[in-house]
Amino acid sequence: MVRTFVAIDLPEDLRERARESQEILKRSSGRLAIVDPANLHLTVKFLGGEIDPAQVDPVVEALRAVRAAPFSLTVGYPVCNPPRKPRVIWCDVTDGGGESAALARQVDDLLAPLGFSRETRPFRPPT
């Protein structure tokens, strides 16, 4: 079984900003586990846990039909959860015109015929 999701790689300038922020966080708390900035991404669709490896090629083939124009992302301030003793820190990400939500709908449309459930909640870009 393979843990699978559809994601957008982040540009190197955002990864570098994340590295800089992580250095500050490391100095402030030795208890935080830091994610390698190379692994940071914008999740578009989680494919429901682990899937059979035989499903990977059909998913990749379906996603070749994605057509999306480039769009800009804005990264917000860090959010801690829980606030007093953070276990997870993330940043909200937005785009000005809803392009990432349109991309998520397109991915849903392409993967539904393969048996992947459509999202029922509105898309909100997480990192």
PDB file of C-alpha atoms in Angstrom:
ATOM      1  CA  MET A   1       0.000   0.000   0.000  1.00  0.00           C
ATOM      2  CA  VAL A   2       1.124   3.552  -0.786  1.00  0.00           C
ATOM      3  CA  ARG A   3       0.196   6.763   1.076  1.00  0.00           C
ATOM      4  CA  THR A   4      -0.790   9.075  -1.743  1.00  0.00           C
ATOM      5  CA  PHE A   5      -1.929  12.646  -2.257  1.00  0.00           C
ATOM      6  CA  VAL A   6      -1.930  15.214  -5.045  1.00  0.00           C
ATOM      7  CA  ALA A   7       0.131  18.313  -4.289  1.00  0.00           C
ATOM      8  CA  ILE A   8       1.797  21.377  -5.737  1.00  0.00           C
ATOM      9  CA  ASP A   9       5.507  21.824  -5.083  1.00  0.00           C
ATOM     10  CA  LEU A  10       6.347  25.176  -3.583  1.00  0.00           C
ATOM     11  CA  PRO A  11       8.819  27.531  -5.247  1.00  0.00           C
ATOM     12  CA  GLU A  12      12.335  27.680  -3.855  1.00  0.00           C
ATOM     13  CA  ASP A  13      11.921  31.218  -2.477  1.00  0.00           C
ATOM     14  CA  LEU A  14       9.096  29.993  -0.206  1.00  0.00           C
ATOM     15  CA  ARG A  15      11.187  27.011   0.872  1.00  0.00           C
ATOM     16  CA  GLU A  16      14.038  29.345   1.756  1.00  0.00           C
ATOM     17  CA  ARG A  17      11.729  31.551   3.825  1.00  0.00           C
ATOM     18  CA  ALA A  18      10.536  28.407   5.606  1.00  0.00           C
ATOM     19  CA  ARG A  19      14.155  27.417   6.347  1.00  0.00           C
ATOM     20  CA  GLU A  20      14.793  30.853   7.869  1.00  0.00           C
ATOM     21  CA  SER A  21      11.659  30.648  10.013  1.00  0.00           C
ATOM     22  CA  GLN A  22      12.553  27.142  11.122  1.00  0.00           C
ATOM     23  CA  GLU A  23      15.947  28.321  12.338  1.00  0.00           C
ATOM     24  CA  ILE A  24      14.218  30.859  14.581  1.00  0.00           C
ATOM     25  CA  LEU A  25      11.805  28.201  15.865  1.00  0.00           C
ATOM     26  CA  LYS A  26      14.653  25.768  16.581  1.00  0.00           C
ATOM     27  CA  ARG A  27      16.335  28.352  18.800  1.00  0.00           C
ATOM     28  CA  SER A  28      13.108  29.038  20.686  1.00  0.00           C
ATOM     29  CA  SER A  29      12.148  25.433  21.467  1.00  0.00           C
ATOM     30  CA  GLY A  30      14.173  22.260  21.383  1.00  0.00           C
ATOM     31  CA  ARG A  31      11.012  20.158  21.363  1.00  0.00           C
ATOM     32  CA  LEU A  32       9.811  20.909  17.853  1.00  0.00           C
ATOM     33  CA  ALA A  33      10.315  18.374  15.079  1.00  0.00           C
ATOM     34  CA  ILE A  34      11.218  20.358  11.985  1.00  0.00           C
ATOM     35  CA  VAL A  35      10.025  19.251   8.541  1.00  0.00           C
ATOM     36  CA  ASP A  36      12.623  19.395   5.791  1.00  0.00           C
ATOM     37  CA  PRO A  37      11.630  22.364   3.590  1.00  0.00           C
ATOM     38  CA  ALA A  38      12.121  20.111   0.549  1.00  0.00           C
ATOM     39  CA  ASN A  39       9.012  18.231   1.754  1.00  0.00           C
ATOM     40  CA  LEU A  40       6.782  21.303   2.058  1.00  0.00           C
ATOM     41  CA  HIS A  41       3.913  21.384  -0.432  1.00  0.00           C
ATOM     42  CA  LEU A  42       0.371  22.572  -1.035  1.00  0.00           C
ATOM     43  CA  THR A  43      -1.962  19.588  -0.729  1.00  0.00           C
ATOM     44  CA  VAL A  44      -4.663  19.610  -3.401  1.00  0.00           C
ATOM     45  CA  LYS A  45      -6.245  16.217  -2.656  1.00  0.00           C
ATOM     46  CA  PHE A  46      -5.554  13.452  -0.181  1.00  0.00           C
ATOM     47  CA  LEU A  47      -6.368  10.119  -1.785  1.00  0.00           C
ATOM     48  CA  GLY A  48      -7.868   8.526   1.311  1.00  0.00           C
ATOM     49  CA  GLY A  49      -5.012   6.915   3.150  1.00  0.00           C
ATOM     50  CA  GLU A  50      -3.085   4.157   1.478  1.00  0.00           C
ATOM     51  CA  ILE A  51      -3.916   2.984  -2.023  1.00  0.00           C
ATOM     52  CA  ASP A  52      -2.909  -0.141  -3.895  1.00  0.00           C
ATOM     53  CA  PRO A  53       0.318   0.426  -5.889  1.00  0.00           C
ATOM     54  CA  ALA A  54      -1.566  -0.718  -9.010  1.00  0.00           C
ATOM     55  CA  GLN A  55      -3.690   2.447  -8.735  1.00  0.00           C
ATOM     56  CA  VAL A  56      -0.715   4.818  -8.969  1.00  0.00           C
ATOM     57  CA  ASP A  57      -0.231   4.632 -12.763  1.00  0.00           C
ATOM     58  CA  PRO A  58      -3.936   5.270 -13.550  1.00  0.00           C
ATOM     59  CA  VAL A  59      -3.906   8.259 -11.161  1.00  0.00           C
ATOM     60  CA  VAL A  60      -0.787   9.694 -12.803  1.00  0.00           C
ATOM     61  CA  GLU A  61      -2.287   9.154 -16.254  1.00  0.00           C
ATOM     62  CA  ALA A  62      -5.567  10.859 -15.270  1.00  0.00           C
ATOM     63  CA  LEU A  63      -3.696  13.829 -13.801  1.00  0.00           C
ATOM     64  CA  ARG A  64      -1.841  14.401 -17.089  1.00  0.00           C
ATOM     65  CA  ALA A  65      -5.090  16.019 -18.273  1.00  0.00           C
ATOM     66  CA  VAL A  66      -4.848  18.806 -15.657  1.00  0.00           C
ATOM     67  CA  ARG A  67      -4.888  22.209 -17.308  1.00  0.00           C
ATOM     68  CA  ALA A  68      -4.222  25.153 -15.051  1.00  0.00           C
ATOM     69  CA  ALA A  69      -2.740  28.566 -15.627  1.00  0.00           C
ATOM     70  CA  PRO A  70       0.030  29.707 -13.288  1.00  0.00           C
ATOM     71  CA  PHE A  71      -1.231  31.480 -10.191  1.00  0.00           C
ATOM     72  CA  SER A  72       0.232  33.299  -7.218  1.00  0.00           C
ATOM     73  CA  LEU A  73       0.032  32.208  -3.610  1.00  0.00           C
ATOM     74  CA  THR A  74       0.183  34.370  -0.517  1.00  0.00           C
ATOM     75  CA  VAL A  75       1.582  32.802   2.635  1.00  0.00           C
ATOM     76  CA  GLY A  76       0.124  34.122   5.865  1.00  0.00           C
ATOM     77  CA  TYR A  77       1.485  34.256   9.382  1.00  0.00           C
ATOM     78  CA  PRO A  78       2.272  31.048  11.266  1.00  0.00           C
ATOM     79  CA  VAL A  79      -0.525  29.429  13.259  1.00  0.00           C
ATOM     80  CA  CYS A  80       0.217  27.229  16.280  1.00  0.00           C
ATOM     81  CA  ASN A  81      -1.896  24.348  17.505  1.00  0.00           C
ATOM     82  CA  PRO A  82      -2.442  24.160  20.386  1.00  0.00           C
ATOM     83  CA  PRO A  83      -1.482  27.777  21.058  1.00  0.00           C
ATOM     84  CA  ARG A  84       0.275  27.363  24.425  1.00  0.00           C
ATOM     85  CA  LYS A  85       2.351  24.243  23.709  1.00  0.00           C
ATOM     86  CA  PRO A  86       2.404  23.943  19.927  1.00  0.00           C
ATOM     87  CA  ARG A  87       2.620  20.507  18.403  1.00  0.00           C
ATOM     88  CA  VAL A  88       1.880  21.701  14.870  1.00  0.00           C
ATOM     89  CA  ILE A  89       2.757  25.010  13.220  1.00  0.00           C
ATOM     90  CA  TRP A  90       1.469  25.895   9.772  1.00  0.00           C
ATOM     91  CA  CYS A  91       0.787  28.904   7.575  1.00  0.00           C
ATOM     92  CA  ASP A  92      -2.459  29.696   5.830  1.00  0.00           C
ATOM     93  CA  VAL A  93      -2.072  30.004   2.086  1.00  0.00           C
ATOM     94  CA  THR A  94      -4.396  31.968  -0.191  1.00  0.00           C
ATOM     95  CA  ASP A  95      -4.624  32.860  -3.831  1.00  0.00           C
ATOM     96  CA  GLY A  96      -6.343  35.992  -5.030  1.00  0.00           C
ATOM     97  CA  GLY A  97      -8.737  34.558  -7.597  1.00  0.00           C
ATOM     98  CA  GLY A  98      -9.662  31.084  -6.414  1.00  0.00           C
ATOM     99  CA  GLU A  99      -7.352  29.370  -8.897  1.00  0.00           C
ATOM    100  CA  SER A 100      -6.235  26.720  -6.392  1.00  0.00           C
ATOM    101  CA  ALA A 101      -9.883  25.819  -5.669  1.00  0.00           C
ATOM    102  CA  ALA A 102     -10.546  25.492  -9.408  1.00  0.00           C
ATOM    103  CA  LEU A 103      -7.509  23.223  -9.667  1.00  0.00           C
ATOM    104  CA  ALA A 104      -8.796  21.095  -6.771  1.00  0.00           C
ATOM    105  CA  ARG A 105     -12.190  20.741  -8.507  1.00  0.00           C
ATOM    106  CA  GLN A 106     -10.448  19.698 -11.716  1.00  0.00           C
ATOM    107  CA  VAL A 107      -8.436  17.050  -9.831  1.00  0.00           C
ATOM    108  CA  ASP A 108     -11.666  15.798  -8.219  1.00  0.00           C
ATOM    109  CA  ASP A 109     -13.311  15.576 -11.665  1.00  0.00           C
ATOM    110  CA  LEU A 110     -10.387  13.613 -13.102  1.00  0.00           C
ATOM    111  CA  LEU A 111     -10.073  11.167 -10.205  1.00  0.00           C
ATOM    112  CA  ALA A 112     -13.773  10.489  -9.492  1.00  0.00           C
ATOM    113  CA  PRO A 113     -14.038   7.986 -12.388  1.00  0.00           C
ATOM    114  CA  LEU A 114     -11.190   6.031 -10.749  1.00  0.00           C
ATOM    115  CA  GLY A 115     -13.233   5.626  -7.558  1.00  0.00           C
ATOM    116  CA  PHE A 116     -11.792   8.453  -5.468  1.00  0.00           C
ATOM    117  CA  SER A 117     -14.457  10.313  -3.500  1.00  0.00           C
ATOM    118  CA  ARG A 118     -15.100  13.932  -4.325  1.00  0.00           C
ATOM    119  CA  GLU A 119     -14.433  16.452  -1.603  1.00  0.00           C
ATOM    120  CA  THR A 120     -17.578  17.597   0.158  1.00  0.00           C
ATOM    121  CA  ARG A 121     -15.988  20.573   1.886  1.00  0.00           C
ATOM    122  CA  PRO A 122     -14.911  23.735   0.071  1.00  0.00           C
ATOM    123  CA  PHE A 123     -11.231  23.688  -0.868  1.00  0.00           C
ATOM    124  CA  ARG A 124      -8.990  25.639   1.468  1.00  0.00           C
ATOM    125  CA  PRO A 125      -5.318  25.458   0.532  1.00  0.00           C
ATOM    126  CA  PRO A 126      -3.305  23.986   3.416  1.00  0.00           C
ATOM    127  CA  THR A 127       0.449  23.603   3.524  1.00  0.00           C
TER     128      THR A 127
END
